[in-house]
Coordinates of C-alpha atoms in Angstrom, one line a residue:
Chain U
M85 CA 64.1 -16.0 -53.4
C86 CA 61.8 -15.5 -50.2
V87 CA 61.2 -16.9 -47.0
H88 CA 57.4 -18.0 -45.7
T89 CA 56.4 -19.0 -42.4
A90 CA 53.2 -20.5 -41.1
S91 CA 52.0 -22.6 -38.2
I92 CA 49.7 -25.8 -37.9
S93 CA 47.7 -26.1 -35.3
V94 CA 46.9 -30.5 -34.5
H95 CA 44.1 -31.4 -31.7
T96 CA 45.2 -34.7 -31.1
R97 CA 43.0 -37.5 -29.7
G98 CA 45.6 -39.6 -27.4
K99 CA 48.2 -41.6 -29.1
G100 CA 48.5 -42.1 -32.7
T101 CA 49.3 -41.0 -36.2
Y102 CA 48.0 -37.7 -37.7
E103 CA 48.4 -36.5 -41.1
I104 CA 49.0 -33.0 -41.8
T105 CA 50.2 -33.4 -45.9
D106 CA 47.2 -31.4 -46.9
Q107 CA 47.9 -28.1 -44.8
V108 CA 51.8 -28.1 -45.2
G109 CA 50.7 -28.4 -49.0
R110 CA 48.4 -25.5 -48.9
I111 CA 50.7 -23.5 -47.0
V112 CA 53.9 -24.4 -49.8
R113 CA 51.3 -23.3 -52.6
E114 CA 49.9 -19.9 -50.3
S115 CA 53.5 -19.4 -50.5
G116 CA 54.0 -18.3 -54.2
V117 CA 57.7 -20.8 -53.9
R118 CA 58.2 -22.7 -56.9
V119 CA 61.4 -24.2 -56.5
G120 CA 63.0 -24.6 -52.9
Q121 CA 62.4 -26.5 -49.7
V122 CA 59.6 -26.3 -46.9
T123 CA 60.9 -27.8 -43.4
V124 CA 58.2 -28.8 -40.8
F125 CA 59.5 -28.3 -37.3
I126 CA 57.3 -29.8 -34.3
Q127 CA 57.3 -27.7 -31.3
H128 CA 57.2 -30.6 -28.4
T129 CA 58.9 -33.0 -26.6
S130 CA 56.5 -35.7 -26.1
A131 CA 55.1 -35.7 -29.6
S132 CA 56.9 -36.1 -33.2
L133 CA 56.9 -35.9 -36.7
I134 CA 57.1 -38.8 -39.3
I135 CA 57.2 -39.0 -42.8
Y136 CA 55.2 -42.6 -43.4
E137 CA 53.1 -44.7 -45.9
N138 CA 49.7 -42.7 -46.3
A139 CA 47.9 -45.4 -48.8
D140 CA 46.8 -48.3 -45.9
R141 CA 46.1 -47.5 -42.5
S142 CA 47.3 -51.3 -41.5
A143 CA 50.8 -50.0 -41.7
R144 CA 50.3 -47.1 -39.1
V145 CA 48.5 -49.6 -36.8
D146 CA 51.5 -52.0 -36.7
L147 CA 54.1 -48.6 -36.4
E148 CA 52.1 -48.0 -33.0
S149 CA 52.4 -51.5 -31.8
Y150 CA 55.9 -51.6 -32.2
F151 CA 56.3 -48.9 -30.6
D152 CA 55.1 -49.3 -27.6
R153 CA 56.9 -52.7 -27.5
L154 CA 60.0 -50.4 -28.4
V155 CA 59.3 -48.0 -25.3
P156 CA 57.2 -49.8 -22.9
E157 CA 55.5 -47.6 -20.6
D158 CA 56.3 -50.0 -17.6
A159 CA 60.1 -49.8 -17.2
D160 CA 61.1 -50.2 -13.8
Y161 CA 64.3 -48.0 -14.1
F162 CA 62.1 -44.6 -15.4
V163 CA 62.7 -42.4 -12.5
H164 CA 61.1 -38.9 -14.5
T165 CA 57.5 -40.0 -13.9
T166 CA 55.7 -37.5 -12.3
E167 CA 53.3 -37.0 -15.4
G168 CA 52.5 -40.5 -15.1
S169 CA 53.8 -43.5 -17.1
D170 CA 53.4 -42.1 -20.4
D171 CA 55.6 -39.3 -19.6
M172 CA 59.1 -40.8 -20.3
P173 CA 58.1 -43.3 -22.8
S174 CA 56.5 -40.4 -24.8
H175 CA 60.1 -38.2 -24.7
I176 CA 61.9 -41.3 -25.9
R177 CA 59.4 -42.3 -29.0
M178 CA 60.4 -38.5 -29.6
V179 CA 64.3 -39.1 -30.1
L180 CA 63.7 -41.7 -32.2
T181 CA 61.5 -40.1 -34.7
R182 CA 62.0 -37.0 -35.9
S183 CA 61.5 -32.8 -34.3
S184 CA 62.5 -31.2 -38.4
E185 CA 62.2 -32.7 -41.4
T186 CA 63.1 -30.8 -44.8
I187 CA 60.7 -31.5 -48.3
P188 CA 62.0 -30.1 -51.7
I189 CA 59.8 -28.2 -53.3
D190 CA 59.3 -27.9 -57.4
R191 CA 57.0 -26.4 -59.9
G192 CA 54.9 -25.1 -57.0
Q193 CA 54.8 -28.7 -55.2
M194 CA 55.9 -30.1 -52.6
Q195 CA 58.1 -33.7 -54.0
L196 CA 57.0 -36.0 -51.5
G197 CA 57.0 -39.6 -53.0
T198 CA 54.2 -41.9 -54.2
W199 CA 53.0 -43.2 -50.9
Q200 CA 54.9 -40.8 -48.4
G201 CA 52.7 -38.4 -46.1
I202 CA 53.6 -36.2 -43.2
F203 CA 52.5 -37.2 -39.8
V204 CA 52.3 -35.8 -36.2
F205 CA 53.0 -38.8 -34.0
E206 CA 51.0 -38.1 -30.9
H207 CA 52.5 -40.1 -27.7
R208 CA 50.5 -39.0 -24.9
H209 CA 47.0 -40.3 -23.7
A210 CA 45.7 -37.5 -23.4
P211 CA 44.3 -35.4 -25.9
H212 CA 47.0 -32.1 -26.8
S213 CA 47.0 -29.3 -29.0
R214 CA 50.2 -29.5 -30.9
N215 CA 52.1 -26.9 -33.1
V216 CA 53.8 -27.2 -36.0
A217 CA 55.9 -24.6 -37.4
V218 CA 56.1 -24.3 -41.2
T219 CA 59.2 -22.5 -42.9
V220 CA 59.2 -22.2 -46.5
I221 CA 62.3 -20.7 -48.5
G222 CA 62.8 -20.3 -52.3
Q223 CA 62.2 -18.7 -55.2
A224 CA 58.7 -17.3 -56.7
Chain B
M119 CA 70.9 -16.2 -53.2
C120 CA 69.8 -19.5 -55.2
V121 CA 68.3 -22.6 -55.1
H122 CA 69.6 -25.6 -57.3
T123 CA 68.0 -29.1 -57.4
A124 CA 68.9 -32.3 -58.8
S125 CA 68.3 -35.8 -58.2
I126 CA 69.7 -39.3 -57.9
S127 CA 68.9 -42.3 -59.0
V128 CA 70.1 -45.3 -56.9
H129 CA 69.9 -49.2 -57.9
T130 CA 70.0 -50.9 -54.9
R131 CA 70.4 -55.0 -55.1
G132 CA 68.8 -55.7 -52.0
K133 CA 69.0 -54.7 -48.4
G134 CA 72.2 -53.1 -47.2
T135 CA 73.4 -49.9 -47.8
Y136 CA 74.6 -47.7 -50.3
E137 CA 76.9 -44.5 -50.4
I138 CA 76.1 -41.3 -52.1
T139 CA 78.8 -39.0 -51.0
D140 CA 80.3 -38.5 -53.9
Q141 CA 77.5 -37.7 -56.2
V142 CA 76.1 -35.3 -53.8
G143 CA 79.5 -33.7 -53.5
R144 CA 79.2 -33.5 -57.3
I145 CA 75.8 -32.0 -57.6
V146 CA 77.1 -29.3 -54.9
R147 CA 80.0 -28.3 -56.5
E148 CA 77.9 -28.2 -60.1
S149 CA 75.5 -25.7 -58.4
G150 CA 78.6 -23.0 -57.8
V151 CA 76.9 -22.4 -54.5
R152 CA 80.1 -21.3 -52.2
V153 CA 78.2 -20.7 -49.0
G154 CA 74.7 -22.2 -47.9
Q155 CA 73.4 -25.7 -47.3
V156 CA 72.3 -29.0 -49.3
T157 CA 69.0 -30.9 -48.2
V158 CA 69.0 -34.7 -49.5
F159 CA 65.6 -36.2 -49.2
I160 CA 64.5 -39.7 -50.2
Q161 CA 61.1 -40.2 -51.5
H162 CA 60.5 -44.1 -50.3
T163 CA 58.9 -45.1 -47.2
S164 CA 60.7 -48.7 -47.3
A165 CA 64.3 -47.0 -47.8
S166 CA 65.7 -44.3 -45.9
L167 CA 69.0 -42.1 -45.7
I168 CA 71.7 -42.4 -43.0
I169 CA 74.8 -40.3 -42.5
Y170 CA 77.3 -43.1 -41.3
E171 CA 80.6 -43.7 -41.2
N172 CA 82.2 -44.8 -44.6
A173 CA 86.1 -46.0 -43.6
D174 CA 85.3 -49.3 -42.2
R175 CA 82.7 -51.9 -44.1
S176 CA 82.5 -53.7 -41.0
A177 CA 81.0 -50.9 -39.2
R178 CA 78.0 -51.0 -41.8
V179 CA 77.7 -54.9 -41.7
D180 CA 77.2 -54.3 -38.0
L181 CA 74.2 -51.8 -38.3
E182 CA 72.6 -54.0 -40.8
S183 CA 72.5 -56.7 -38.1
Y184 CA 71.6 -54.8 -35.1
F185 CA 68.3 -53.6 -37.5
D186 CA 67.7 -57.3 -38.4
R187 CA 67.5 -57.8 -34.5
L188 CA 65.8 -54.7 -33.6
V189 CA 62.8 -55.1 -35.9
P190 CA 62.6 -58.8 -36.8
E191 CA 60.7 -59.8 -39.7
D192 CA 58.9 -62.8 -37.9
A193 CA 56.8 -60.1 -35.2
D194 CA 53.4 -62.3 -35.1
Y195 CA 51.5 -58.8 -34.3
F196 CA 52.0 -57.1 -37.7
V197 CA 49.2 -57.0 -39.8
H198 CA 50.4 -55.2 -42.8
T199 CA 52.0 -58.2 -44.3
T200 CA 50.3 -58.1 -48.0
E201 CA 54.0 -57.5 -49.6
G202 CA 55.7 -60.1 -47.6
S203 CA 57.7 -60.5 -44.4
D204 CA 59.9 -57.4 -45.3
D205 CA 57.2 -55.0 -45.4
M206 CA 56.7 -53.6 -42.0
P207 CA 60.3 -54.3 -40.8
S208 CA 60.8 -52.0 -44.0
H209 CA 58.6 -48.9 -42.8
I210 CA 59.6 -49.3 -38.9
R211 CA 63.7 -49.3 -40.1
M212 CA 62.6 -46.0 -42.2
V213 CA 61.2 -44.2 -39.4
L214 CA 63.9 -45.2 -37.3
T215 CA 66.7 -43.6 -39.6
R216 CA 66.0 -40.6 -41.8
S217 CA 63.7 -39.3 -44.7
S218 CA 66.0 -35.9 -44.6
E219 CA 69.1 -34.7 -44.0
T220 CA 70.5 -31.3 -44.4
I221 CA 74.1 -30.6 -44.8
P222 CA 76.6 -26.9 -44.7
I223 CA 78.2 -25.8 -47.4
D224 CA 81.3 -24.0 -47.1
R225 CA 83.8 -22.7 -50.0
G226 CA 82.1 -24.8 -52.1
Q227 CA 82.1 -28.1 -50.5
M228 CA 80.2 -30.1 -48.3
Q229 CA 81.3 -29.7 -45.0
L230 CA 80.9 -33.5 -43.5
G231 CA 83.1 -34.6 -40.8
T232 CA 86.3 -37.1 -41.8
W233 CA 84.5 -39.9 -41.5
Q234 CA 80.9 -39.3 -42.6
G235 CA 79.2 -40.6 -45.9
I236 CA 75.8 -40.4 -47.2
F237 CA 74.3 -43.5 -47.5
V238 CA 70.9 -45.0 -48.9
F239 CA 69.7 -47.7 -46.6
E240 CA 67.6 -50.0 -48.7
H241 CA 65.4 -52.2 -46.4
R242 CA 63.7 -54.3 -49.2
H243 CA 64.7 -57.8 -50.0
A244 CA 64.3 -57.3 -53.8
P245 CA 66.4 -54.7 -55.9
H246 CA 64.4 -51.4 -56.2
S247 CA 65.5 -48.1 -57.9
R248 CA 65.4 -45.7 -55.4
N249 CA 65.2 -42.0 -56.3
V250 CA 67.2 -38.8 -53.9
A251 CA 66.2 -35.2 -54.5
V252 CA 69.0 -32.9 -54.0
T253 CA 68.1 -29.1 -53.1
V254 CA 71.3 -26.8 -52.5
I255 CA 70.8 -23.7 -51.5
G256 CA 72.8 -20.5 -50.9
Q257 CA 75.0 -17.8 -52.5
A258 CA 77.1 -18.1 -55.5
Chain R
M82 CA 68.2 -13.2 -47.8
C83 CA 71.6 -13.9 -46.7
V84 CA 73.7 -17.2 -45.2
H85 CA 75.8 -17.1 -42.1
T86 CA 77.9 -19.9 -40.6
A87 CA 79.8 -20.4 -37.4
S88 CA 80.3 -23.6 -35.7
I89 CA 80.4 -24.8 -31.9
S90 CA 82.7 -26.9 -30.0
V91 CA 81.6 -29.1 -27.0
H92 CA 84.3 -30.4 -25.0
T93 CA 82.4 -33.7 -23.6
R94 CA 83.3 -35.6 -20.6
G95 CA 82.0 -39.2 -21.6
K96 CA 78.6 -40.4 -22.5
G97 CA 75.5 -38.2 -21.9
T98 CA 74.0 -34.9 -23.0
Y99 CA 75.4 -31.5 -23.2
E100 CA 73.2 -28.5 -24.2
I101 CA 74.2 -26.0 -26.4
T102 CA 70.7 -23.8 -26.9
D103 CA 72.2 -20.8 -25.8
Q104 CA 75.3 -21.2 -28.4
V105 CA 73.0 -21.3 -31.2
G106 CA 70.8 -18.7 -30.1
R107 CA 73.6 -16.2 -29.7
I108 CA 74.9 -17.2 -33.6
V109 CA 70.8 -16.9 -34.6
R110 CA 71.2 -13.5 -33.0
E111 CA 74.2 -12.4 -34.2
S112 CA 73.3 -13.3 -37.7
G113 CA 71.1 -10.4 -37.8
V114 CA 68.1 -13.0 -39.2
R115 CA 64.7 -11.8 -38.8
V116 CA 62.9 -14.9 -40.4
G117 CA 64.4 -17.8 -41.8
Q118 CA 65.6 -20.9 -40.1
V119 CA 69.2 -22.5 -38.8
T120 CA 70.3 -25.8 -39.3
V121 CA 72.7 -27.8 -36.6
F122 CA 74.8 -30.4 -38.3
I123 CA 77.2 -32.5 -36.0
Q124 CA 80.2 -33.7 -38.1
H125 CA 80.7 -36.6 -36.0
T126 CA 79.7 -40.6 -36.1
S127 CA 79.9 -41.1 -32.2
A128 CA 78.0 -38.5 -31.1
S129 CA 74.7 -37.0 -32.5
L130 CA 72.3 -34.2 -31.9
I131 CA 69.0 -34.4 -30.3
I132 CA 66.1 -31.9 -29.6
Y133 CA 64.9 -32.7 -26.1
E134 CA 63.2 -31.4 -23.0
N135 CA 65.7 -29.3 -21.3
A136 CA 63.6 -28.6 -17.8
D137 CA 64.2 -31.5 -15.9
R138 CA 67.4 -33.8 -15.7
S139 CA 65.8 -37.0 -15.0
A140 CA 64.6 -36.8 -17.9
R141 CA 68.0 -37.2 -19.8
V142 CA 69.4 -39.5 -17.0
D143 CA 66.3 -42.0 -18.2
L144 CA 67.2 -41.4 -21.9
E145 CA 70.8 -42.2 -21.2
S146 CA 69.5 -45.3 -19.2
Y147 CA 67.1 -46.4 -22.1
F148 CA 69.8 -46.2 -24.7
D149 CA 72.3 -48.3 -22.7
R150 CA 69.8 -51.1 -23.1
L151 CA 68.6 -50.3 -26.2
V152 CA 72.1 -50.3 -27.7
P153 CA 74.3 -52.9 -25.4
E154 CA 78.1 -52.9 -25.8
D155 CA 78.1 -56.8 -25.2
A156 CA 76.3 -57.6 -28.1
D157 CA 78.1 -60.5 -29.6
Y158 CA 77.7 -60.4 -32.9
F159 CA 79.2 -56.8 -33.4
V160 CA 82.3 -57.2 -35.4
H161 CA 83.5 -53.5 -35.6
T162 CA 85.3 -53.4 -32.0
T163 CA 88.8 -52.3 -32.7
E164 CA 87.9 -49.3 -30.5
G165 CA 87.0 -51.3 -27.8
S166 CA 83.1 -51.7 -26.9
D167 CA 81.8 -48.5 -26.9
D168 CA 82.4 -48.1 -30.7
M169 CA 79.8 -50.4 -32.0
P170 CA 77.0 -48.8 -29.9
S171 CA 78.2 -45.3 -30.9
H172 CA 77.4 -45.7 -34.3
I173 CA 74.0 -46.9 -33.9
R174 CA 73.2 -44.8 -31.5
M175 CA 74.0 -41.9 -33.6
V176 CA 71.8 -43.6 -36.6
L177 CA 68.8 -43.7 -34.2
T178 CA 69.3 -40.0 -33.2
R179 CA 70.4 -37.0 -35.4
S180 CA 73.1 -35.2 -37.3
S181 CA 71.2 -32.2 -38.9
E182 CA 68.1 -30.6 -37.4
T183 CA 66.6 -27.5 -39.1
I184 CA 64.6 -25.1 -36.3
P185 CA 62.3 -22.0 -37.7
I186 CA 63.5 -18.6 -36.5
D187 CA 60.8 -15.5 -36.4
R188 CA 61.2 -11.9 -35.4
G189 CA 65.0 -12.9 -34.6
Q190 CA 64.3 -15.9 -32.2
M191 CA 64.8 -19.3 -32.7
Q192 CA 61.2 -20.5 -32.4
L193 CA 61.7 -23.5 -29.8
G194 CA 59.1 -24.8 -27.9
T195 CA 58.8 -24.1 -24.4
W196 CA 60.6 -27.1 -22.9
Q197 CA 62.8 -28.1 -25.7
G198 CA 66.7 -27.6 -26.0
I199 CA 69.0 -28.5 -28.2
F200 CA 71.8 -31.3 -27.4
V201 CA 74.7 -33.4 -28.4
F202 CA 74.6 -37.0 -27.0
E203 CA 78.3 -38.0 -26.7
H204 CA 78.5 -41.9 -27.1
R205 CA 81.8 -42.8 -26.3
H206 CA 83.0 -43.5 -22.9
A207 CA 86.1 -41.0 -23.6
P208 CA 86.2 -37.2 -23.3
H209 CA 85.9 -35.6 -26.8
S210 CA 86.1 -32.5 -28.8
R211 CA 82.7 -32.1 -31.0
N212 CA 82.4 -30.1 -33.7
V213 CA 78.6 -28.4 -34.6
A214 CA 78.3 -26.5 -38.1
V215 CA 75.5 -23.9 -37.5
T216 CA 73.7 -22.3 -40.6
V217 CA 71.4 -19.6 -40.7
I218 CA 69.5 -18.6 -43.8
G219 CA 66.7 -15.9 -43.7
Q220 CA 65.9 -12.5 -44.5
A221 CA 67.4 -9.6 -42.0

């Protein structure tokens, strides 16, 4: 059994989804782990992680539209607004999605389903540098 | 320390929740792990996992009704509709619930709370075969 | 590689968020694990976990207000109401947040981001005793 840690830096260009499947897959292969699991963890409170369909871009467009409606920027009861109208909605959208995900590894490969990809979901309008910690645990 | 992997195939009969607690518990016992953790991971983007109350069926009925209202099938702004009106809502309901969950193991048993069960949450109308990968890590 | 288990008991005083970051950090340090990961798991179906901004209390006030609106107590279609009007909303709010989270450990410390804290999110009006199981896996 061994542990291998790494991190991925994602430079976002404002609100939207940014795929990191290939970077995580590369870390898994470099770890030498044949069977085990990989955990991704985003170290932020206004961006999150999702495992989502990565074949058709339109599924991501609709997801982003849905979240804009589910957590509107102009809610009149928000008091935490110092950083602008996208501040509170960012925190809530993060809570409604994921901070960590754990994916199985078998025969040295992440066992994602056919249509699954791993994405950083950026909730702020401004570009940000986001850090995702990757921890691989298993047997070489 | 050791790793044990297995998978569960769930044949869903359309939208709803399908309990898999017993199957996961059996894999944990067969793994021989006494202390550690088990991760369940669903390899799909239109079905998800939840840990939910498993005593009273009515709690699941209300949950399903709530999700039907929270992510309606007839949203006029969806563009990803090739596979029908339940296509986009399925992806969104998956994002709002879970792809992976990690449950502690002690004395050879999953440490779920008294009322907790593990469920596949099927979001499509048509029956599907869903695969859940199970990874047990710990000490025998 | 080793596994270390512990649990945290949180006495809630009704609906709201209760930070447990320090307790989890202490368990990580006491485990002696230098590199690996820690999983927190809440053993309940009407309270949940979130990783959330812990600097400004107003972000938590707004989050709680948002959830009161997103999952209202007076939905007329709920049938699971034996335990009162906060019963079903508690289960749904739990499903929309987290049962488990896995956080990386490096150099003996949890690798949370600058503004991240770990919180129990209590969804019931009445005070409760909530149990969070903590599992540390890694190399000493």
